[in-house]
XYZ file of C-alpha atoms in Angstrom:
110
model
C -25.834 -14.916 21.370
C -29.504 -15.696 21.523
C -30.293 -19.308 22.251
C -33.445 -20.847 20.813
C -34.937 -20.982 24.325
C -34.414 -17.248 24.896
C -35.660 -15.902 21.559
C -38.292 -13.213 22.033
C -41.719 -13.898 20.545
C -42.011 -10.342 19.267
C -40.158 -9.789 15.948
C -39.249 -6.217 16.920
C -37.783 -7.449 20.208
C -35.838 -10.095 18.254
C -34.324 -7.470 15.957
C -33.465 -5.208 18.879
C -31.832 -8.098 20.719
C -29.570 -8.758 17.719
C -28.643 -5.228 16.621
C -30.090 -3.016 19.329
C -26.995 -1.400 20.703
C -25.226 1.642 19.321
C -22.036 -0.154 18.378
C -23.607 -3.103 16.564
C -25.675 -0.771 14.410
C -22.629 1.317 13.542
C -20.500 -1.766 12.812
C -23.185 -3.053 10.457
C -23.463 0.401 8.858
C -19.718 0.411 8.177
C -19.700 -3.154 6.855
C -22.513 -2.326 4.419
C -19.777 -0.425 2.570
C -17.686 -3.588 2.208
C -15.108 -5.698 3.990
C -13.145 -3.976 6.746
C -10.190 -4.847 8.931
C -10.356 -4.477 12.711
C -8.258 -1.304 12.667
C -10.434 0.298 9.999
C -13.551 -0.376 12.056
C -11.943 0.983 15.206
C -10.922 4.206 13.464
C -14.364 4.744 11.977
C -16.177 4.182 15.305
C -15.191 7.184 17.360
C -15.072 6.354 21.063
C -15.221 2.563 20.884
C -12.636 0.637 22.883
C -10.779 -2.350 21.494
C -12.519 -4.629 24.015
C -16.022 -3.389 23.162
C -15.370 -3.669 19.420
C -14.072 -7.220 19.864
C -17.104 -8.224 21.959
C -19.581 -6.770 19.482
C -17.840 -8.379 16.493
C -17.912 -11.738 18.277
C -21.616 -11.317 19.065
C -22.432 -10.424 15.462
C -20.447 -13.424 14.224
C -22.075 -15.781 16.743
C -25.523 -14.487 15.783
C -24.751 -15.228 12.138
C -24.717 -11.672 10.780
C -21.041 -11.245 9.864
C -18.234 -13.360 8.498
C -14.729 -13.258 9.999
C -11.808 -14.243 7.797
C -8.363 -14.816 9.292
C -5.319 -14.824 7.026
C -2.304 -16.895 8.003
C 0.165 -14.016 7.878
C 2.581 -12.350 10.251
C 1.256 -10.127 11.674
C -2.158 -11.804 11.472
C -4.744 -10.118 9.294
C -8.442 -10.421 10.087
C -11.219 -9.065 7.910
C -14.900 -8.708 8.661
C -17.773 -8.600 6.220
C -21.519 -8.962 6.267
C -22.874 -12.293 5.140
C -26.175 -12.517 3.243
C -28.224 -12.383 6.445
C -26.292 -9.308 7.604
C -26.749 -7.645 4.209
C -30.489 -8.177 4.530
C -30.399 -5.483 7.262
C -29.771 -2.798 4.610
C -33.448 -1.722 4.439
C -33.591 -1.497 8.245
C -30.456 0.661 8.444
C -31.612 2.774 5.472
C -34.993 3.373 7.115
C -33.233 4.436 10.317
C -30.996 6.821 8.354
C -34.003 8.326 6.566
C -35.867 8.765 9.837
C -32.817 10.357 11.471
C -32.403 12.799 8.592
C -36.104 13.731 8.733
C -35.873 14.257 12.468
C -32.826 16.516 12.095
C -34.649 18.540 9.435
C -37.671 18.971 11.699
C -35.429 20.110 14.574
C -33.771 22.726 12.347
C -37.174 24.210 11.521
C -38.026 24.804 15.182
């Protein structure tokens, strides 16, 4: 979580501090497709541990990018989705995907 006292002045640094690790970006990418349960996210994120996924989901929720919904069922069911602020990252993620695809194409031509 970023406290008001620790917010970077630079807008790029602010964005990186919120979504700048591999797992947060991939979680957001997956949630752009719609609501997911914890197990679905874990399966789609090859190599992530349960602890790391939990920590990153908590960070994203604390930072106000995702919504966590707990259902009073046995066993408990928890679903995660992007809120409006999280959905506003779509152009950022799309630009990253476009850049990555262009880079891969350039590497193939070498």
